[in-house]
Coordinates of C-alpha atoms in Angstrom, one line a residue:
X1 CA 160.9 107.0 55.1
X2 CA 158.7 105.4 58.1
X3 CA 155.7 103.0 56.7
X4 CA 153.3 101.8 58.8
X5 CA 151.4 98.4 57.6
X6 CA 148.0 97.7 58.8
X7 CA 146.5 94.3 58.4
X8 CA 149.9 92.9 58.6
X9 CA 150.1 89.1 58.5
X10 CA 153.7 87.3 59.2
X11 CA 154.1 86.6 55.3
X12 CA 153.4 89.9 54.8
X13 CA 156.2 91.2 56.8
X14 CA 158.7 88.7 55.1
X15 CA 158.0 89.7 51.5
X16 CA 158.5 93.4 52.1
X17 CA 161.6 93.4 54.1
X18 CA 162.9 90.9 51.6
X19 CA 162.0 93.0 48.3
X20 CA 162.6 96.3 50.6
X21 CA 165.7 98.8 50.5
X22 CA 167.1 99.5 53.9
X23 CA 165.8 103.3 53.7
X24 CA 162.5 101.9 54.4
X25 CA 161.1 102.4 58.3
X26 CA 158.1 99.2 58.7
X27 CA 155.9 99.2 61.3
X28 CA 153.7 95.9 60.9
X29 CA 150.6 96.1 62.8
X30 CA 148.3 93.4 62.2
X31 CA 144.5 95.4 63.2
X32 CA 143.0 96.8 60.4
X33 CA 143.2 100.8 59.1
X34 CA 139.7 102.6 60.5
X35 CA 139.3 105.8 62.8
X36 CA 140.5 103.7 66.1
X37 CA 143.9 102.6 64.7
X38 CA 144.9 105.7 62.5
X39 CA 146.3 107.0 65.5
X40 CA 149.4 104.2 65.7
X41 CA 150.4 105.8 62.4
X42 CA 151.6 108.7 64.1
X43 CA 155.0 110.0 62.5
X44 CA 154.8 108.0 60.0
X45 CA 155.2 109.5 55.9
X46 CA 153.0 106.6 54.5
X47 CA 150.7 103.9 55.3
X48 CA 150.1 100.4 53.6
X49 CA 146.8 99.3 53.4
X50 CA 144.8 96.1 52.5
X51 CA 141.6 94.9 51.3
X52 CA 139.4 95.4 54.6
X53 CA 141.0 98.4 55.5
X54 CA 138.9 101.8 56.0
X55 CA 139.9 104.8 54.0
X56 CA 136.9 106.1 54.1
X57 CA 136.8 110.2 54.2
X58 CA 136.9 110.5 58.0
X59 CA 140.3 108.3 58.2
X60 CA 141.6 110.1 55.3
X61 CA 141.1 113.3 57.2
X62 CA 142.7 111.8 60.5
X63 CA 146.0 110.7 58.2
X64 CA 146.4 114.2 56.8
X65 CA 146.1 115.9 60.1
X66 CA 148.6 113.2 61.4
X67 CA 150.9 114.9 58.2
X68 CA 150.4 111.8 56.0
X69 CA 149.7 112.0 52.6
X70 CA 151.1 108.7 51.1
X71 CA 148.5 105.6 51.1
X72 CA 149.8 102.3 48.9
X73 CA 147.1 99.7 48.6
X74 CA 149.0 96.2 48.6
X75 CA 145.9 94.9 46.3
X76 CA 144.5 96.0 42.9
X77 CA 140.6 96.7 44.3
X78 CA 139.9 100.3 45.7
X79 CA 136.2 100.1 46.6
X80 CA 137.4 100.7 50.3
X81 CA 139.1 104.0 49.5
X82 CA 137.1 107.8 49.1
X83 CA 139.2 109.3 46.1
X84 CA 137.5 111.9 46.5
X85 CA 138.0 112.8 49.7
X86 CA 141.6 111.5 48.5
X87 CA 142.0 114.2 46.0
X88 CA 140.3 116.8 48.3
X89 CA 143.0 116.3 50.9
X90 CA 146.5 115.9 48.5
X91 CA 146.4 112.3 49.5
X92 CA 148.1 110.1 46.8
X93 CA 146.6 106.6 46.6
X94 CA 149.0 104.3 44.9
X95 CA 148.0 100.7 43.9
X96 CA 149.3 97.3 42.0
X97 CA 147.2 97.4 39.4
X98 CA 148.1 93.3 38.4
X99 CA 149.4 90.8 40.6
X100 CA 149.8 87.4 39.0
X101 CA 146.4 87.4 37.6
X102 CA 146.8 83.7 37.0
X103 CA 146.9 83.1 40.3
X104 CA 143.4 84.2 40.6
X105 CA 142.3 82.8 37.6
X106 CA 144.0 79.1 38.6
X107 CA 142.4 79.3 41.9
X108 CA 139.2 80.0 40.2
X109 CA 139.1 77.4 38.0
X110 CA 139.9 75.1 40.6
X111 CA 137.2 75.8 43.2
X112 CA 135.2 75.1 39.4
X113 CA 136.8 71.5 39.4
X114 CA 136.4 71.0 43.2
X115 CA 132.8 71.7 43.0
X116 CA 132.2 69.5 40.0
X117 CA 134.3 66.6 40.8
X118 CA 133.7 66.8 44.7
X119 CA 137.3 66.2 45.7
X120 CA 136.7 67.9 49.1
X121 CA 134.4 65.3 49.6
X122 CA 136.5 62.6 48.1
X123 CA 139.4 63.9 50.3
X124 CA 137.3 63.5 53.7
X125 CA 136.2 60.0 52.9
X126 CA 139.6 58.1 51.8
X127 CA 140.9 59.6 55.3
X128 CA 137.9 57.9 56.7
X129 CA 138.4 54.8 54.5
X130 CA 135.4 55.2 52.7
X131 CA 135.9 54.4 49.2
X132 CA 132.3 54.7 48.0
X133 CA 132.0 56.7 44.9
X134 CA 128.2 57.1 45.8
X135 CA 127.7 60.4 46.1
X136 CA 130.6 61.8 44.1
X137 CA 129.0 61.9 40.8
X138 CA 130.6 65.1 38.7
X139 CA 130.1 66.7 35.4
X140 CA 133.1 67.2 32.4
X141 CA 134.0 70.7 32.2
X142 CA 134.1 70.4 28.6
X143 CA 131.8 71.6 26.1
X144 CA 130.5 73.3 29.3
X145 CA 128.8 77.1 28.4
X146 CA 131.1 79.4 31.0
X147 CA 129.8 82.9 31.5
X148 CA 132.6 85.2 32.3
X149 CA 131.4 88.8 33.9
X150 CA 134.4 91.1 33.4
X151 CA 137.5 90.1 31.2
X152 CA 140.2 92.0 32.7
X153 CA 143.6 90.6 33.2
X154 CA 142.2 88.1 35.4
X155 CA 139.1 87.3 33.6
X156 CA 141.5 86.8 30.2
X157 CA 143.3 84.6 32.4
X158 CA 140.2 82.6 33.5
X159 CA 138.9 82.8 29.5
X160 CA 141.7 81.4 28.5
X161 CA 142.3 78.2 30.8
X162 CA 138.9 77.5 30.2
X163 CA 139.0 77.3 26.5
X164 CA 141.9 74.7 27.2
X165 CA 139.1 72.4 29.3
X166 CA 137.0 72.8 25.9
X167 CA 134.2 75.4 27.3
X168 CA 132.3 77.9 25.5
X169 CA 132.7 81.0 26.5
X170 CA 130.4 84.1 27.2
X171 CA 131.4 87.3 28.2
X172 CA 130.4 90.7 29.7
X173 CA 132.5 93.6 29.9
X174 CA 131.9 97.8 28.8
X175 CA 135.3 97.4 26.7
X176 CA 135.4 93.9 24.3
X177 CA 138.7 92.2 24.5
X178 CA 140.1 91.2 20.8
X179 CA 142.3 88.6 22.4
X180 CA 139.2 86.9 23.7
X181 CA 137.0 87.0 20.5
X182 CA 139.8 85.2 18.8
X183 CA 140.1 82.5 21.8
X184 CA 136.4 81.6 20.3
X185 CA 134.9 84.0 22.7
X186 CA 131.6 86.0 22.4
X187 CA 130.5 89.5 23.8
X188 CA 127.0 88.7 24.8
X189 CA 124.3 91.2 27.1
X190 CA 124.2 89.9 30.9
X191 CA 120.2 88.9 30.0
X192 CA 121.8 86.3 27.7
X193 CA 125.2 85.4 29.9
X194 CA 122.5 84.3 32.5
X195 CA 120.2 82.8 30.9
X196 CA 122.9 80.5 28.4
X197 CA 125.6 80.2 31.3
X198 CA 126.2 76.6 32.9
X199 CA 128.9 78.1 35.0
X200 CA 129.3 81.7 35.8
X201 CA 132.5 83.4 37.4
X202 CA 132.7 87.1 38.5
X203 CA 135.6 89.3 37.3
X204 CA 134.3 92.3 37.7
X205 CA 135.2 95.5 40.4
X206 CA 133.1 96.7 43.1
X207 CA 131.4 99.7 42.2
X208 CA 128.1 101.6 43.2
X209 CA 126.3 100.2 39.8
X210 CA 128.0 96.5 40.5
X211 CA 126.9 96.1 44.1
X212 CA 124.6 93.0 44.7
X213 CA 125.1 92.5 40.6
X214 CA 123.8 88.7 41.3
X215 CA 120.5 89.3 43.1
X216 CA 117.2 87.7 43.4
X217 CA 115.8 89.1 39.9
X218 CA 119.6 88.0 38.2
X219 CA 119.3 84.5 39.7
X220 CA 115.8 84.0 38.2
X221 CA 117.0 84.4 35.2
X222 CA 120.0 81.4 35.6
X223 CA 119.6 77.8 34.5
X224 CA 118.5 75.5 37.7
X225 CA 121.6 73.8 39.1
X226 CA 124.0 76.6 37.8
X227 CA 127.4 76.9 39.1
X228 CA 128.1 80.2 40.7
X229 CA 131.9 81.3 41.6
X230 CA 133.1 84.5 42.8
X231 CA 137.0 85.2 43.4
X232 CA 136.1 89.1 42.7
X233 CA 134.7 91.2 46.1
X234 CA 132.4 89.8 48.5
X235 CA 129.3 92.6 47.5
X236 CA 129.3 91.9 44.3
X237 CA 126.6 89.0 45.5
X238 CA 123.5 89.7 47.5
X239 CA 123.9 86.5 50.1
X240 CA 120.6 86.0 51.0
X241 CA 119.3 86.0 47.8
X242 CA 122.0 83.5 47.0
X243 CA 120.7 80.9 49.8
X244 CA 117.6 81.2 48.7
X245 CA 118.8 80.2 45.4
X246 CA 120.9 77.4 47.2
X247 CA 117.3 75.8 49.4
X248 CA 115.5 76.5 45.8
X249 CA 118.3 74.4 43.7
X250 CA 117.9 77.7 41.7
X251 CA 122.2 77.5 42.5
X252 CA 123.6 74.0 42.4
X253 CA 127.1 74.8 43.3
X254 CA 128.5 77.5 44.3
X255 CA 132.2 78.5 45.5
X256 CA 133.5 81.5 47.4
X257 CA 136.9 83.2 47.7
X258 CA 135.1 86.6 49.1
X259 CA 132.5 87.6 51.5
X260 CA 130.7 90.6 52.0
X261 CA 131.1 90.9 55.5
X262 CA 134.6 88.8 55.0
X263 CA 136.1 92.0 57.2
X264 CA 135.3 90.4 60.5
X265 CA 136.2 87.5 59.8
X266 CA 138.8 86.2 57.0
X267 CA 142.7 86.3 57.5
X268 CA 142.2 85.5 61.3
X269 CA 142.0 82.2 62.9
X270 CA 139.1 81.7 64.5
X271 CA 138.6 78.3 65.5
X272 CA 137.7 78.5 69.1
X273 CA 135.1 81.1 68.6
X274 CA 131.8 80.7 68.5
X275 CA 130.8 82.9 65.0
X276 CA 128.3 85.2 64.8
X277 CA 127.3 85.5 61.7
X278 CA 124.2 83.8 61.4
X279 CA 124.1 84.4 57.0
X280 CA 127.5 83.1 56.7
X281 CA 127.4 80.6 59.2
X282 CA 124.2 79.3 56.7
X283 CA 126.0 79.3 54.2
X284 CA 128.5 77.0 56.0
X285 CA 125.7 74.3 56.0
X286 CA 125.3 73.6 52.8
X287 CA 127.1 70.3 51.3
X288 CA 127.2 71.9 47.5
X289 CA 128.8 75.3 48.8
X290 CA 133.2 75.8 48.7
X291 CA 134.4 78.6 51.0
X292 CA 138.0 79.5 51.0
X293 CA 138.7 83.0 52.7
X294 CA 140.2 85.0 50.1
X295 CA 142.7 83.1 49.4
X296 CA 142.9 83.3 45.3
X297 CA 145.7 86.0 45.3
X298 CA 147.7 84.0 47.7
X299 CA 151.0 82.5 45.6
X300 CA 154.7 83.0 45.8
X301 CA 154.8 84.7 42.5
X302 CA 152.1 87.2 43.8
X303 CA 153.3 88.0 47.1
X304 CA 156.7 88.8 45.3
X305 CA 155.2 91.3 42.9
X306 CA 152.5 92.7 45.5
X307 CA 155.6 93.7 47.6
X308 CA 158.0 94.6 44.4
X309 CA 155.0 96.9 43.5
X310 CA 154.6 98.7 46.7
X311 CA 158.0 99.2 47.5
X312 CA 158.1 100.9 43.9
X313 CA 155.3 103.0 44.6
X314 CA 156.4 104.2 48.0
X315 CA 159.8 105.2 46.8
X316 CA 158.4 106.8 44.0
X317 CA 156.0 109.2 46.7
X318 CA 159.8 109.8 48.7
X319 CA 161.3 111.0 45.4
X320 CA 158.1 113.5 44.6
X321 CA 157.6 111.1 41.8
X322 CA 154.7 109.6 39.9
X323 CA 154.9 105.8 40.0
X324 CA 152.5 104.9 37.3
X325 CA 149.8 103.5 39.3
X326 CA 148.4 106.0 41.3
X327 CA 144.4 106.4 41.5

């Protein structure tokens, strides 16, 4: 079967040819999936998508008229795919519904400890030969209250490193984990996760009712000086309501794996370009603010079952088979 990957990057390409049977076709492109490129997947029986691709129902259309009716998401998030123009058009959407979660959750914890202990800063300095710990003053994790919205694999795996720092945990989530009530864990409203939370961390999917979920009425209800993290999707926070949180000192730290408009920009280098994206570019300004561009998922162990996963899923379509994570 012929496969054509959009939003290719080089490590990309070496994980799936080295997981991948040799009845496999690639074709790595590296632009992303939207009604301009669908046409390169011509002849093709599947495509591969990522996390910025478009599958909205316009590209769907264009990939069934191009005879293709196989679309394996190389990421556990589906908030960029129609399903029901999906299931309108016989189009199977395959996924991998858990990839290392503890990747995300490490990552996670440790833009938590970079924030609070200010070893970006720390870094920058010694390099310098500055050895002034003015400046650098942190906070112990421990005994910290930790407010985790959504406790899904990767949210169990933030709960549960957490709980070995010595923080209290508060959680939000329509189905209550067991496993997390006897880590010490309570099931609390999001009123009360705001309002008790020193840190909170976002765990949660994209969906119509989660969009801008932290907002300017949320962030009123937060402690001043709160530590905001999201490792989740960019639109789960309204940005501008978050900087003016940030000038206010409403928000006192906050770190950032995702972006809402993270499309244009992450997973490319862009250092000789002048960025046009005035909100993020403000963000960028701010000394108590961690960036890194979606980068959480990004670990040997994850890349090996993100491409074990697909290649299952594809050779499942070939075989008129169900692979157990289809949408």
């Amino acid at each position: 079967m012929k496969v054509t990957v959009f939003s290719s990057q080089p490590y990309d390409e070496r994980a799936l040819r080295q997981y991948s049977p040799d009845n496999i076709n690639w074709q790595f492109l590296p632009q992303k999936l939207d009604l301009l490129s669908v046409a390169a997947a011509a002849g093709s029986d599947a495509v591969c998508v990522f996390v910025n691709d478009d599958l909205s129902a316009t590209v769907l259309q264009k990939l069934s008229e191009l005879g293709i009716f196989a679309v394996a998401l190389r990421c556990a998030g589906f908030n960029n795919v129609d399903l029901t123009a999906a299931k309108k058009l016989g189009v199977k959407v395959m996924r991998v519904p858990a990839y290392s979660p503890q990747a995300v959750a490490e990552h996670t914890v440790g833009m938590m400890l970079c924030l609070s202990r200010k070893f970006h800063k720390a870094y920058n300095r010694t390099r310098d030969n500055n050895f002034d710990l003015n400046g650098l003053l942190g906070f112990n994790l421990y005994q910290k209250t930790v407010g985790l919205i959504g406790t899904g694999r990767i949210g169990i795996a933030t709960a549960r490193i957490l709980r070995g720092f010595g923080c209290e945990l508060l959680c939000v989530d329509p189905i209550e984990n067991p496993e997390l009530q006897q880590l010490g864990a309570r099931y609390v409203s999001l009123s009360e996760l705001y309002q008790q939370s020193d840190i909170i961390s976002l765990h949660c999917p994209l969906t119509p009712q989660s969009q801008h979920l932290i907002n300017e009425e949320t962030l009123a209800q937060m402690k001043s000086g709160v530590m905001l993290i999201n490792t989740s999707r960019g639109a789960l926070i309204n940005t501008k309501a978050v900087i003016q949180a940030l000038k206010s000192a409403k928000i006192g730290y906050l770190g950032l794996d995702v972006y809402e408009q993270e499309a244009d920009l992450f997973f490319k280098d862009l250092s000789d370009q002048v960025i046009s994206d005035e909100v993020f570019q403000r963000l960028l300004t701010f000394p108590n603010v961690l960036i890194t561009g979606h980068q959480a998922f990004f670990t040997k162990e994850a890349m090996a079952q993100i491409s074990q996963t697909t290649i299952h899923n594809l050779l499942s379509f070939s075989r008129q088979q169900n692979s157990g994570n289809e949408l």
